Amino acid sequence: MTTETFGNCNTANPALLAWVEEKTNLCEPNRVFWCDGSEKEKEFLTAEAVTRGILIKLNQEKLPGCYYHRSNPNDVARVEQSTYICTETQQEAGPTNNWAEPKGMYEKLQGLCRGAMRGRTMYVVPYLMGPPGSPLTKVGIELTDSIYVVLSMRIMTRMGNIAYQQLGDSDDFNRGLHCILDVNPERRYICHFPQDNTIISVGSDYGGNVLLGKKCLALRIGSYMARRQGWLAEHMLILGVESPSGQKTFVAAAFPSACGKTNFAMLVPPPHFKGWKVWTVGDDIAWMKPGADGRLYAINPEAGYFGVVPGTNYKSNPNAMECMKRDTIYTNVGLTPDLDVWWEGKDGPPPTECLDWKGNKWTPDSKEKAAHPNSRFAAPMFNNPMLAKEANDPAGVPISAIIFGGRRADTMPLVYQAFNWIHGVYVGATMGSEMTAAAAGTVGQVRRDPMAMLPFCGYNMGEYFQHWISMRKLIKYPPRVFHVNWFRKNAQGEYLWPGFRDNMRVLKWIVDRCNGQANANETPLGWVPGAVSFDLEEMKDFTRESLDEAQTINYEDWRR
């Protein structure tokens, strides 16, 4: 296959052409490759990535279409300390963001990007965030010198000529520039210029920092746009619960990273819930806009899942396991001698030996983990056997409930319902969670994470809360708001709630509350399940007393 067949300019949009020329002159690549999103292009780029050692082809009998990637050991997670919001005033960025003055940061980044692609290829990656034709859908163009980014963006977004069709002759597109540089943490910057709809990322090749459609556009730039345009860009999964009678209720939920978000988005009900189905609309991001009928409608702007792998298995998340079986890129997991993948928590016994995420020999006696705690899979959403057909609906889905939750060993009960929208904003704003490996920091320490948006809000968090409160005026029939905590422990350090598939029981109570079919008792925190409205049938070793323990509200803890 010859290079000349691919990569030719495939748009006549004057603003886009001028911008690409400007960045080409800055970065000085040897070649500019214009992506079209075709299958043949994917085959060509994948073969090139394998030849260059960027990807390893996995066992195609076990994992058809799947590939393996290792990132630099210093580049394995989002780096909040290197992430900046560049607005005219520091007040606009607010106290929870790193702020930089735009002019000075542009000059610094241009210095780092000048000549940074000499001897390399610049890929022009056009992509859509959202279903084609949706009023909420946004167009982005990412310029990158990483073939790993191109192939990952192909999975995570609707990438290719489809984006040009939506854009037409408009100049309204997100401008994203990514240069790998030398992957040095000292020269790692992920910078957002919300007033220019621009993102520049340098010095990293890790997903959350360089797949610019994901956290950068979908949340940081997205939240800034949403406040100005009267909608919400949120770090939320979207799922649909279908009852045996065929009634569908859609729910959005915000959990910080590694708190069971993907598992919840792909929940498989236990056998007791015969005839009930949970459909996945999205596992990470929700864009929500008031509809003409007075309800809040949500789309998932993504087209794939970028999930944490360790702990994922057929018990915790069977649908994720099915998603990963084909056309998936695995990053920083273990690699077995027969070119299969392994990670801590995967089904079956560990391999007698494999290569760990750094490429070193690993055995079950090794002190290091085979897979990095934040190792990832990138899989197309179409692989999900329970993908909601509404995931491609330009109108989105009507949201009946918003659920907030975090990882808390004490204090927080299993589930409660806020009294109203304003109280619900307070519940989301005061969320806390014990830290995990998805962000650099101290694991186990509780950190406040309002609406799970602390690392992702693209403007002042106080203004963000105000925007949430003012949205009530635009939504005639607001979703009901709930808080959950699957992670409460007893004095012996054991989880009080079994979690996983049994989370369906909590979800059913939430859905029943939305549909006026479950009772609740009033407490100072909010409404909690009534004794007869919470289904515990066929739960082994879990009694009404167990539920009471998981639901205990210790008023002294709360006063503190």
Coordinates of C-alpha atoms in Angstrom, one line a residue:
M1 CA 0.0 0.0 0.0
T2 CA 1.6 3.3 -1.0
T3 CA 1.5 6.5 1.0
E4 CA 0.3 8.5 -2.0
T5 CA -3.1 6.8 -1.9
F6 CA -3.9 8.5 1.4
G7 CA -3.6 11.7 3.2
N8 CA -4.5 14.2 0.5
C9 CA -6.4 17.4 1.3
N10 CA -10.1 16.6 1.5
T11 CA -11.8 19.9 2.4
A12 CA -12.2 23.3 0.8
N13 CA -13.2 25.2 4.0
P14 CA -11.1 28.4 3.7
A15 CA -10.8 29.0 7.5
L16 CA -9.7 25.5 8.1
L17 CA -7.1 25.5 5.3
A18 CA -5.7 28.8 6.5
W19 CA -5.4 27.6 10.1
V20 CA -3.7 24.3 9.0
E21 CA -1.2 26.3 6.8
E22 CA -0.4 28.5 9.8
K23 CA 0.3 25.6 12.1
T24 CA 2.2 23.8 9.4
N25 CA 4.5 26.8 9.1
L26 CA 4.9 26.8 12.9
C27 CA 5.6 23.1 13.4
E28 CA 7.4 22.4 10.1
P29 CA 6.3 18.7 9.6
N30 CA 7.8 16.8 6.7
R31 CA 4.3 15.8 5.6
V32 CA 0.7 16.8 6.2
F33 CA -1.7 13.8 6.2
W34 CA -5.4 14.7 5.9
C35 CA -7.5 12.0 7.6
D36 CA -10.8 10.9 6.0
G37 CA -11.9 8.2 8.5
S38 CA -12.1 5.4 5.9
E39 CA -11.5 1.7 6.7
K40 CA -8.6 1.6 4.2
E41 CA -7.0 4.6 5.9
K42 CA -7.3 2.8 9.2
E43 CA -5.6 -0.3 7.8
F44 CA -2.8 1.8 6.3
L45 CA -2.2 3.8 9.5
T46 CA -2.4 0.7 11.8
A47 CA 0.2 -1.1 9.6
E48 CA 2.5 1.9 9.8
A49 CA 2.0 2.1 13.6
V50 CA 3.0 -1.6 13.9
T51 CA 6.0 -1.1 11.6
R52 CA 7.2 1.8 13.8
G53 CA 6.7 -0.1 17.0
I54 CA 4.0 2.2 18.3
L55 CA 1.4 -0.6 18.3
I56 CA 1.9 -4.3 18.8
K57 CA -0.5 -6.5 16.9
L58 CA -2.3 -8.8 19.4
N59 CA -3.4 -12.4 18.9
Q60 CA -6.0 -11.9 16.1
E61 CA -7.8 -15.2 16.8
K62 CA -8.5 -14.2 20.4
L63 CA -8.7 -10.5 19.8
P64 CA -9.6 -9.6 16.2
G65 CA -8.6 -6.0 15.3
C66 CA -7.0 -5.4 18.7
Y67 CA -3.6 -3.7 19.3
Y68 CA -1.4 -3.0 22.3
H69 CA 0.3 0.3 23.2
R70 CA 2.8 1.3 25.9
S71 CA 3.1 4.9 26.9
N72 CA 6.2 6.5 28.4
P73 CA 6.3 5.6 32.2
N74 CA 6.3 9.3 33.1
D75 CA 3.1 9.8 31.0
V76 CA 0.3 7.5 32.4
A77 CA -2.5 9.7 33.6
R78 CA -4.1 13.1 33.4
V79 CA -1.9 15.8 34.9
E80 CA -4.0 18.4 36.6
Q81 CA -0.9 20.5 37.6
S82 CA -0.1 20.9 33.9
T83 CA -3.6 21.7 32.8
Y84 CA -4.4 25.4 32.3
I85 CA -7.5 27.6 31.6
C86 CA -6.3 30.6 29.7
T87 CA -8.8 33.5 30.1
E88 CA -8.3 37.2 30.1
T89 CA -8.7 37.4 33.9
Q90 CA -7.9 34.9 36.7
Q91 CA -11.4 35.5 38.1
E92 CA -12.9 33.8 35.0
A93 CA -10.8 30.7 35.5
G94 CA -11.7 30.6 39.2
P95 CA -9.9 29.2 42.3
T96 CA -10.1 25.5 41.2
N97 CA -8.2 25.9 37.9
N98 CA -4.6 26.7 37.0
W99 CA -4.8 30.0 35.2
A100 CA -2.5 31.5 32.7
E101 CA -2.8 34.8 30.8
P102 CA -3.6 33.9 27.1
K103 CA -1.0 36.1 25.3
G104 CA 1.9 34.8 27.5
M105 CA 0.8 31.2 27.2
Y106 CA 0.4 31.4 23.5
E107 CA 3.9 32.7 23.2
K108 CA 5.4 30.0 25.4
L109 CA 3.5 27.2 23.5
Q110 CA 4.5 28.6 20.1
G111 CA 8.1 28.5 21.2
L112 CA 7.7 24.9 22.2
C113 CA 5.8 24.0 19.0
R114 CA 8.2 25.8 16.6
G115 CA 9.8 23.2 14.4
A116 CA 8.5 20.5 16.8
M117 CA 7.3 18.2 13.9
R118 CA 10.5 18.3 11.8
G119 CA 11.0 14.9 10.4
R120 CA 7.5 13.9 11.4
T121 CA 4.0 13.8 9.9
M122 CA 1.3 16.2 11.0
Y123 CA -2.1 14.4 10.9
V124 CA -5.2 16.6 10.3
V125 CA -8.0 14.8 12.3
P126 CA -11.5 16.1 11.7
Y127 CA -14.1 14.8 14.2
L128 CA -17.6 15.3 15.5
M129 CA -18.6 15.4 19.1
G130 CA -22.2 14.2 19.1
P131 CA -24.5 12.5 16.5
P132 CA -24.5 14.0 13.0
G133 CA -27.3 16.6 12.7
S134 CA -27.8 17.3 16.4
P135 CA -28.1 20.9 17.4
L136 CA -25.7 20.1 20.3
T137 CA -23.0 18.5 18.1
K138 CA -19.7 20.3 17.8
V139 CA -16.9 20.0 15.1
G140 CA -13.3 19.7 16.2
I141 CA -10.1 19.5 14.2
E142 CA -7.0 18.1 15.9
L143 CA -3.5 18.5 14.4
T144 CA -1.2 15.9 15.9
D145 CA 2.1 14.1 15.3
S146 CA 0.9 11.0 17.1
I147 CA -0.4 8.1 15.1
Y148 CA -1.7 6.6 18.4
V149 CA -3.8 9.7 18.8
V150 CA -5.2 9.4 15.3
L151 CA -6.2 5.8 15.7
S152 CA -7.7 6.4 19.2
M153 CA -9.6 9.5 18.0
R154 CA -11.1 7.3 15.3
I155 CA -12.5 5.0 18.0
M156 CA -13.5 7.8 20.5
T157 CA -15.2 10.2 18.0
R158 CA -17.1 10.2 14.7
M159 CA -13.9 10.9 12.8
G160 CA -13.4 11.8 9.2
N161 CA -15.2 13.4 6.3
I162 CA -18.5 13.3 8.3
A163 CA -17.1 16.2 10.3
Y164 CA -16.5 18.3 7.2
Q165 CA -20.1 17.6 6.1
Q166 CA -21.4 19.0 9.4
L167 CA -19.0 22.0 9.3
G168 CA -19.7 23.1 5.7
D169 CA -18.1 26.5 5.0
S170 CA -18.4 27.7 8.7
D171 CA -15.3 28.7 10.7
D172 CA -17.0 27.5 13.9
F173 CA -14.8 24.6 14.8
N174 CA -12.6 23.8 17.8
R175 CA -8.9 24.3 16.9
G176 CA -6.7 21.7 18.6
L177 CA -3.0 21.3 18.3
H178 CA -1.0 18.4 19.8
C179 CA 2.8 18.0 19.7
I180 CA 4.4 15.1 21.5
L181 CA 7.7 16.9 21.9
D182 CA 10.1 14.8 24.0
V183 CA 7.4 13.6 26.5
N184 CA 9.2 15.5 29.3
P185 CA 6.9 16.4 32.3
E186 CA 8.8 19.7 32.6
R187 CA 7.5 20.7 29.2
R188 CA 4.0 19.2 29.5
Y189 CA 1.1 21.7 29.1
I190 CA -2.6 21.0 28.4
C191 CA -3.9 24.5 27.7
H192 CA -7.5 25.6 27.0
F193 CA -8.4 29.0 25.5
P194 CA -12.2 29.0 25.9
Q195 CA -12.7 32.4 24.4
D196 CA -11.0 31.2 21.2
N197 CA -12.4 27.7 21.2
T198 CA -8.8 26.5 21.0
I199 CA -6.8 23.7 22.8
I200 CA -3.0 23.2 22.7
S201 CA -1.4 20.1 24.3
V202 CA 2.3 19.5 24.3
G203 CA 4.7 17.0 26.0
S204 CA 2.3 14.1 26.5
D205 CA 1.0 11.1 24.5
Y206 CA -1.5 9.8 27.1
G207 CA -5.2 9.7 26.2
G208 CA -6.8 12.2 28.7
N209 CA -4.2 14.8 27.8
V210 CA -4.1 14.3 24.0
L211 CA -7.4 13.0 22.7
L212 CA -8.6 16.6 22.6
G213 CA -12.2 15.7 21.9
K214 CA -12.5 14.0 25.3
K215 CA -12.0 16.0 28.5
C216 CA -10.6 19.1 26.7
L217 CA -13.4 19.9 24.3
A218 CA -16.3 17.8 25.7
L219 CA -15.9 19.2 29.2
R220 CA -13.5 22.2 29.7
I221 CA -14.3 24.1 26.5
G222 CA -17.8 22.5 26.4
S223 CA -18.7 23.7 29.9
Y224 CA -17.7 27.3 29.0
M225 CA -19.8 27.1 25.8
A226 CA -22.7 25.6 27.7
R227 CA -22.9 28.4 30.2
R228 CA -22.9 31.0 27.5
Q229 CA -25.5 29.1 25.4
G230 CA -27.8 27.8 28.1
W231 CA -27.0 24.1 28.4
L232 CA -24.9 21.7 30.5
A233 CA -21.7 19.9 29.6
E234 CA -21.2 17.3 32.3
H235 CA -18.9 14.4 33.4
M236 CA -21.8 12.0 33.4
L237 CA -22.8 8.6 32.1
I238 CA -26.2 8.2 30.5
L239 CA -28.2 5.0 30.7
G240 CA -31.8 3.9 29.9
V241 CA -33.7 1.5 32.2
E242 CA -36.3 -0.5 30.3
S243 CA -39.1 -2.2 32.4
P244 CA -40.6 -5.6 31.4
S245 CA -43.6 -3.6 30.0
G246 CA -41.2 -1.6 27.7
Q247 CA -41.2 1.7 29.5
K248 CA -37.9 3.4 29.2
T249 CA -36.5 5.9 31.8
F250 CA -33.2 7.7 31.1
V251 CA -30.8 8.6 33.9
A252 CA -27.5 10.6 34.0
A253 CA -25.0 10.0 36.7
A254 CA -21.8 11.8 37.8
F255 CA -19.1 9.8 39.6
P256 CA -15.4 10.7 39.8
S257 CA -13.0 8.5 37.8
A258 CA -12.6 4.9 39.0
C259 CA -15.8 4.9 41.1
G260 CA -17.6 2.3 39.0
K261 CA -19.0 4.7 36.4
T262 CA -18.4 2.5 33.3
N263 CA -19.7 -0.5 35.3
F264 CA -22.9 1.4 36.2
A265 CA -23.3 2.6 32.6
M266 CA -23.2 -1.0 31.4
L267 CA -25.1 -2.6 34.3
V268 CA -26.5 -6.1 33.8
P269 CA -29.5 -6.6 36.1
P270 CA -29.4 -9.7 38.4
P271 CA -31.5 -12.8 37.5
H272 CA -34.2 -11.6 39.9
F273 CA -35.0 -8.6 37.6
K274 CA -36.3 -10.8 34.8
G275 CA -37.4 -8.7 31.8
W276 CA -35.6 -5.6 32.9
K277 CA -32.8 -4.2 30.7
V278 CA -30.2 -1.4 31.1
W279 CA -29.1 0.3 27.8
T280 CA -25.9 2.3 27.6
V281 CA -26.2 5.8 25.9
G282 CA -22.8 6.9 27.2
D283 CA -20.3 6.1 29.9
D284 CA -18.5 9.4 30.6
I285 CA -19.9 12.6 29.2
A286 CA -23.4 14.1 28.8
W287 CA -24.3 17.3 27.0
M288 CA -27.8 18.3 28.2
K289 CA -30.1 20.9 26.8
P290 CA -33.7 22.0 27.7
G291 CA -36.2 20.6 25.1
A292 CA -39.3 22.2 23.7
D293 CA -41.5 20.0 26.0
G294 CA -39.8 21.4 29.1
R295 CA -37.7 18.4 29.9
L296 CA -33.9 18.1 29.9
Y297 CA -32.5 16.2 26.9
A298 CA -29.0 14.6 26.8
I299 CA -26.6 13.4 24.1
N300 CA -23.4 11.4 24.5
P301 CA -20.9 13.4 22.4
E302 CA -18.5 10.4 22.2
A303 CA -18.4 7.3 19.9
G304 CA -16.2 5.1 22.1
Y305 CA -15.2 4.1 25.6
F306 CA -11.9 5.0 27.1
G307 CA -12.2 2.8 30.3
V308 CA -9.9 1.8 33.2
V309 CA -9.1 -1.9 32.7
P310 CA -7.9 -3.2 36.1
G311 CA -10.7 -4.8 38.1
T312 CA -12.8 -5.2 34.9
N313 CA -14.1 -8.8 34.4
Y314 CA -17.2 -10.8 33.6
K315 CA -18.5 -10.3 37.1
S316 CA -17.9 -6.5 37.4
N317 CA -18.7 -5.5 33.8
P318 CA -19.6 -8.3 31.3
N319 CA -20.6 -5.7 28.6
A320 CA -17.2 -3.9 28.8
M321 CA -15.5 -7.3 28.4
E322 CA -17.6 -7.9 25.3
C323 CA -16.7 -4.4 24.0
M324 CA -13.0 -5.1 24.3
K325 CA -13.0 -8.3 22.3
R326 CA -12.4 -6.6 19.0
D327 CA -11.2 -3.4 17.4
T328 CA -9.8 -2.2 20.7
I329 CA -6.5 -0.4 21.6
Y330 CA -5.2 -1.5 25.0
T331 CA -2.7 0.8 26.7
N332 CA -0.3 -0.1 29.6
V333 CA -1.7 -3.6 30.4
G334 CA 0.2 -6.9 30.7
L335 CA 1.2 -8.7 27.5
T336 CA 1.3 -12.5 27.5
P337 CA 3.7 -14.7 25.4
D338 CA 0.8 -15.6 23.0
L339 CA 0.1 -11.9 22.4
D340 CA -3.0 -11.8 24.6
V341 CA -3.6 -9.1 27.3
W342 CA -3.8 -9.5 31.1
W343 CA -4.5 -7.2 34.0
E344 CA -5.1 -7.5 37.7
G345 CA -8.7 -8.6 38.3
K346 CA -9.2 -10.2 34.9
D347 CA -11.1 -13.5 34.8
G348 CA -9.1 -16.7 35.3
P349 CA -5.7 -17.4 36.8
P350 CA -2.8 -15.0 36.1
P351 CA -0.3 -16.1 33.5
T352 CA 2.8 -17.9 34.7
E353 CA 4.7 -15.1 33.1
C354 CA 4.1 -12.0 30.8
L355 CA 5.6 -8.6 30.1
D356 CA 4.4 -5.9 32.4
W357 CA 3.2 -2.4 31.2
K358 CA 6.8 -1.2 31.1
G359 CA 7.9 -4.2 29.0
N360 CA 9.7 -6.0 31.8
K361 CA 9.3 -9.7 32.6
W362 CA 6.5 -10.3 35.1
T363 CA 5.4 -13.4 37.1
P364 CA 2.8 -13.8 39.9
D365 CA 5.6 -13.4 42.4
S366 CA 6.6 -9.9 41.1
K367 CA 6.2 -7.0 43.5
E368 CA 5.1 -4.6 40.7
K369 CA 1.7 -4.9 39.0
A370 CA 1.5 -6.3 35.5
A371 CA -1.0 -3.6 34.4
H372 CA -0.7 0.1 35.4
P373 CA -3.6 1.0 37.8
N374 CA -4.7 3.5 35.2
S375 CA -4.3 1.3 32.2
R376 CA -7.0 1.7 29.6
F377 CA -9.0 0.2 26.8
A378 CA -10.4 2.3 23.9
A379 CA -13.3 0.4 22.2
P380 CA -16.0 1.6 19.8
M381 CA -19.4 2.0 21.4
F382 CA -20.9 -0.1 18.6
N383 CA -19.2 -3.2 20.2
N384 CA -21.5 -2.8 23.2
P385 CA -24.2 -5.5 23.1
M386 CA -26.5 -3.2 25.2
L387 CA -25.8 0.1 23.2
A388 CA -29.1 2.1 23.3
K389 CA -30.4 2.8 19.8
E390 CA -31.0 6.3 21.1
A391 CA -27.2 6.9 21.3
N392 CA -27.3 8.1 17.7
D393 CA -30.6 10.1 18.0
P394 CA -29.8 13.8 17.2
A395 CA -32.6 14.9 19.6
G396 CA -31.0 13.1 22.6
V397 CA -32.9 11.3 25.4
P398 CA -35.1 12.9 28.1
I399 CA -33.4 12.7 31.5
S400 CA -35.7 11.8 34.5
A401 CA -33.0 11.5 37.1
I402 CA -29.5 12.9 37.9
I403 CA -27.4 10.8 40.2
F404 CA -24.3 12.0 42.1
G405 CA -21.9 9.7 43.9
G406 CA -18.4 9.2 45.2
R407 CA -16.2 6.6 46.9
R408 CA -16.8 7.1 50.6
A409 CA -16.0 4.5 53.3
D410 CA -18.1 6.2 55.9
T411 CA -20.8 8.9 56.5
M412 CA -22.6 8.7 53.2
P413 CA -25.6 6.4 53.0
L414 CA -26.3 4.0 50.1
V415 CA -28.9 6.3 48.5
Y416 CA -31.0 9.3 49.2
Q417 CA -33.0 11.8 47.1
A418 CA -32.7 15.6 47.2
F419 CA -35.8 17.5 48.0
N420 CA -35.8 19.6 44.9
W421 CA -33.5 21.0 42.1
I422 CA -31.7 23.6 44.2
H423 CA -31.1 21.1 47.0
G424 CA -29.8 18.7 44.3
V425 CA -27.3 21.4 43.2
Y426 CA -26.1 21.6 46.8
V427 CA -25.8 17.7 46.9
G428 CA -23.7 17.7 43.7
A429 CA -21.6 20.8 44.8
T430 CA -20.6 19.1 48.1
M431 CA -19.7 15.7 46.6
G432 CA -16.5 14.2 47.9
S433 CA -14.5 11.1 46.9
E434 CA -11.5 9.1 48.0
M435 CA -8.7 9.6 45.4
T436 CA -7.8 6.9 42.9
A437 CA -5.1 6.3 40.3
A438 CA -6.8 8.1 37.4
A439 CA -5.3 11.4 38.6
A440 CA -1.8 11.9 40.1
G441 CA -2.1 12.4 43.9
T442 CA -2.5 10.7 47.2
V443 CA -4.6 7.6 46.9
G444 CA -7.3 7.2 49.6
Q445 CA -7.5 10.9 50.6
V446 CA -11.0 12.4 50.4
R447 CA -11.1 15.3 48.0
R448 CA -14.1 17.5 47.3
D449 CA -15.1 17.0 43.7
P450 CA -18.2 19.0 42.9
M451 CA -20.4 17.2 40.3
A452 CA -17.2 15.1 39.5
M453 CA -16.2 18.3 37.6
L454 CA -13.3 19.6 39.7
P455 CA -10.6 18.7 37.0
F456 CA -12.9 19.5 34.1
C457 CA -14.8 22.8 34.7
G458 CA -13.5 25.3 32.1
Y459 CA -14.4 28.4 34.2
N460 CA -15.0 29.7 37.7
M461 CA -16.6 26.9 39.8
G462 CA -18.8 29.5 41.7
E463 CA -20.2 30.7 38.3
Y464 CA -20.7 27.0 37.5
F465 CA -22.9 26.5 40.6
Q466 CA -24.8 29.6 39.7
H467 CA -25.3 28.3 36.1
W468 CA -26.7 25.0 37.5
I469 CA -29.1 27.0 39.8
S470 CA -30.2 29.3 37.0
M471 CA -30.9 26.3 34.6
R472 CA -34.0 25.6 36.8
K473 CA -35.7 28.6 35.1
L474 CA -35.1 26.9 31.7
I475 CA -36.4 23.4 32.6
K476 CA -40.1 23.2 33.3
Y477 CA -39.9 19.5 34.4
P478 CA -36.4 19.1 36.0
P479 CA -34.9 15.7 36.6
R480 CA -35.0 14.4 40.2
V481 CA -31.6 14.4 41.9
F482 CA -30.2 11.5 43.9
H483 CA -26.9 10.6 45.7
V484 CA -25.5 7.1 45.9
N485 CA -22.4 5.5 47.7
W486 CA -21.6 1.9 46.8
F487 CA -18.4 2.0 48.9
R488 CA -19.4 2.4 52.5
K489 CA -17.6 0.0 54.9
N490 CA -18.3 -1.4 58.4
A491 CA -15.9 -1.3 61.4
Q492 CA -14.1 -4.4 60.0
G493 CA -13.4 -2.6 56.7
E494 CA -15.9 -4.8 54.7
Y495 CA -18.1 -3.2 52.1
L496 CA -21.7 -3.0 53.4
W497 CA -23.3 -3.2 49.9
P498 CA -22.5 -6.0 47.4
G499 CA -22.5 -3.5 44.5
F500 CA -22.0 -4.5 40.8
R501 CA -25.3 -6.1 39.5
D502 CA -27.1 -5.4 42.7
N503 CA -26.8 -1.7 42.0
M504 CA -29.8 -2.4 39.9
R505 CA -31.9 -2.5 43.1
V506 CA -30.9 1.1 43.9
L507 CA -31.4 2.1 40.3
K508 CA -34.9 0.6 40.3
W509 CA -35.9 2.5 43.4
I510 CA -34.6 5.7 41.7
V511 CA -36.6 5.0 38.5
D512 CA -39.7 4.1 40.5
R513 CA -39.4 7.4 42.4
C514 CA -39.2 9.3 39.1
N515 CA -42.3 7.5 37.9
G516 CA -44.3 7.9 41.2
Q517 CA -44.1 4.2 42.0
A518 CA -42.0 4.1 45.2
N519 CA -42.4 5.5 48.7
A520 CA -39.7 7.3 50.7
N521 CA -39.1 8.6 54.2
E522 CA -38.0 12.2 54.9
T523 CA -34.7 12.7 56.7
P524 CA -32.6 15.8 57.2
L525 CA -30.4 14.7 54.3
G526 CA -33.3 14.0 51.9
W527 CA -35.8 11.2 51.0
V528 CA -34.6 7.7 51.7
P529 CA -36.2 4.4 50.6
G530 CA -39.3 3.3 52.5
A531 CA -39.2 -0.1 54.1
V532 CA -41.3 -1.9 51.5
S533 CA -40.2 0.0 48.4
F534 CA -36.6 -1.3 48.2
D535 CA -36.4 -4.8 46.6
L536 CA -34.0 -7.1 48.5
E537 CA -35.5 -10.4 47.2
E538 CA -33.0 -13.2 46.3
M539 CA -30.1 -11.3 48.0
K540 CA -27.9 -13.9 49.7
D541 CA -26.7 -12.9 53.2
F542 CA -28.2 -9.4 52.8
T543 CA -31.1 -8.6 55.1
R544 CA -33.3 -5.6 55.9
E545 CA -30.9 -5.0 58.9
S546 CA -27.9 -4.9 56.4
L547 CA -29.7 -2.3 54.4
D548 CA -30.4 -0.2 57.5
E549 CA -26.6 -0.3 58.3
A550 CA -25.8 0.8 54.8
Q551 CA -28.4 3.6 55.1
T552 CA -27.5 4.8 58.6
I553 CA -27.2 8.6 58.9
N554 CA -24.9 9.5 61.8
Y555 CA -26.0 13.0 62.7
E556 CA -22.8 13.7 64.7
D557 CA -20.7 12.9 61.6
W558 CA -22.8 15.2 59.5
R559 CA -22.6 18.1 62.1
R560 CA -18.8 17.8 62.0

